[in-house]
XYZ file of C-alpha atoms in Angstrom:
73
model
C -9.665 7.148 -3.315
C -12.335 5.716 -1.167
C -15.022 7.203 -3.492
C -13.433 5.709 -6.755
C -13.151 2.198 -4.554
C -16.783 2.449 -4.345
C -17.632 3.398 -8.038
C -15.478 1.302 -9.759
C -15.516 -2.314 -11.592
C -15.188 -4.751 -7.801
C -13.955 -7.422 -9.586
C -10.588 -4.736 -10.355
C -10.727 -3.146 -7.088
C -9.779 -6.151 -4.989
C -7.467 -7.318 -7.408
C -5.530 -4.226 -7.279
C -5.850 -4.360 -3.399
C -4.655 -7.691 -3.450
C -1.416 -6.723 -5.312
C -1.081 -4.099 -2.873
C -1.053 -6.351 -0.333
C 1.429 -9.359 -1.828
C 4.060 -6.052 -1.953
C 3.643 -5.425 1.246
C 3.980 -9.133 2.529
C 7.181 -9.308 0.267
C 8.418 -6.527 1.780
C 7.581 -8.001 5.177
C 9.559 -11.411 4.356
C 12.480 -9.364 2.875
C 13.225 -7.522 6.405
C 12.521 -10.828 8.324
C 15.280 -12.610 6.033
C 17.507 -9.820 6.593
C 16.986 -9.886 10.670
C 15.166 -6.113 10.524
C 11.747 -6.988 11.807
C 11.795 -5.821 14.684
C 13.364 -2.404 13.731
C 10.755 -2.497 10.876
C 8.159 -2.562 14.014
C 10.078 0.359 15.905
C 10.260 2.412 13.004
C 6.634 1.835 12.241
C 5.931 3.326 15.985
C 8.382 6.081 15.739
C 6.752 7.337 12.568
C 3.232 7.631 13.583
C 3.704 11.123 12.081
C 5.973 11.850 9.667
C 5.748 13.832 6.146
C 7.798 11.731 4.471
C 5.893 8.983 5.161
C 2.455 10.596 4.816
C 4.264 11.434 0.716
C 5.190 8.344 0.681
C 1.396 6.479 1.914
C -0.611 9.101 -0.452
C 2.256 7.952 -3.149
C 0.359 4.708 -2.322
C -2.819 5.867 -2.894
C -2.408 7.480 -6.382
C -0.847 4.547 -7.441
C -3.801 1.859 -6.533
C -6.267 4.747 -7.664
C -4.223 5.116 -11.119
C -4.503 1.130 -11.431
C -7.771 1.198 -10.872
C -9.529 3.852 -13.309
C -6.986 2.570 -15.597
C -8.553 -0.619 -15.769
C -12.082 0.403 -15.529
C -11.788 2.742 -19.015
């Protein structure tokens, strides 16, 4: 990942990142709206380490990567 990030067309890169980063804040408001923050914030302690969630992170990755080279082509 970090290799491509460093490669590839900046202008793409942060506006992939940036996506990235509105899904996470949406996610963010939709636990606040539902009253799970603060389990959101346990969980996110509890899981330090966790193969479901390291799946689920390099998921993540491939996806961003994917968007990127796709866009660079």
């Amino acid at each position: 990942y970090f290799s491509i990030v460093k490669t590839a067309n900046q202008n793409i890169v942060e506006m992939e990142i940036e996506k990235m980063f509105r899904r996470f804040a949406i996610a963010e408001k939709m636990l606040e709206e539902r009253g799970l923050d603060d389990e959101h914030e346990k969980l996110i302690r509890a899981l330090v380490i966790d193969e479901d969630i390291d799946d689920r992170t390099n998921s993540i990755f491939i996806e961003l990567v994917g968007n990127i080279v796709t866009q660079c082509e």
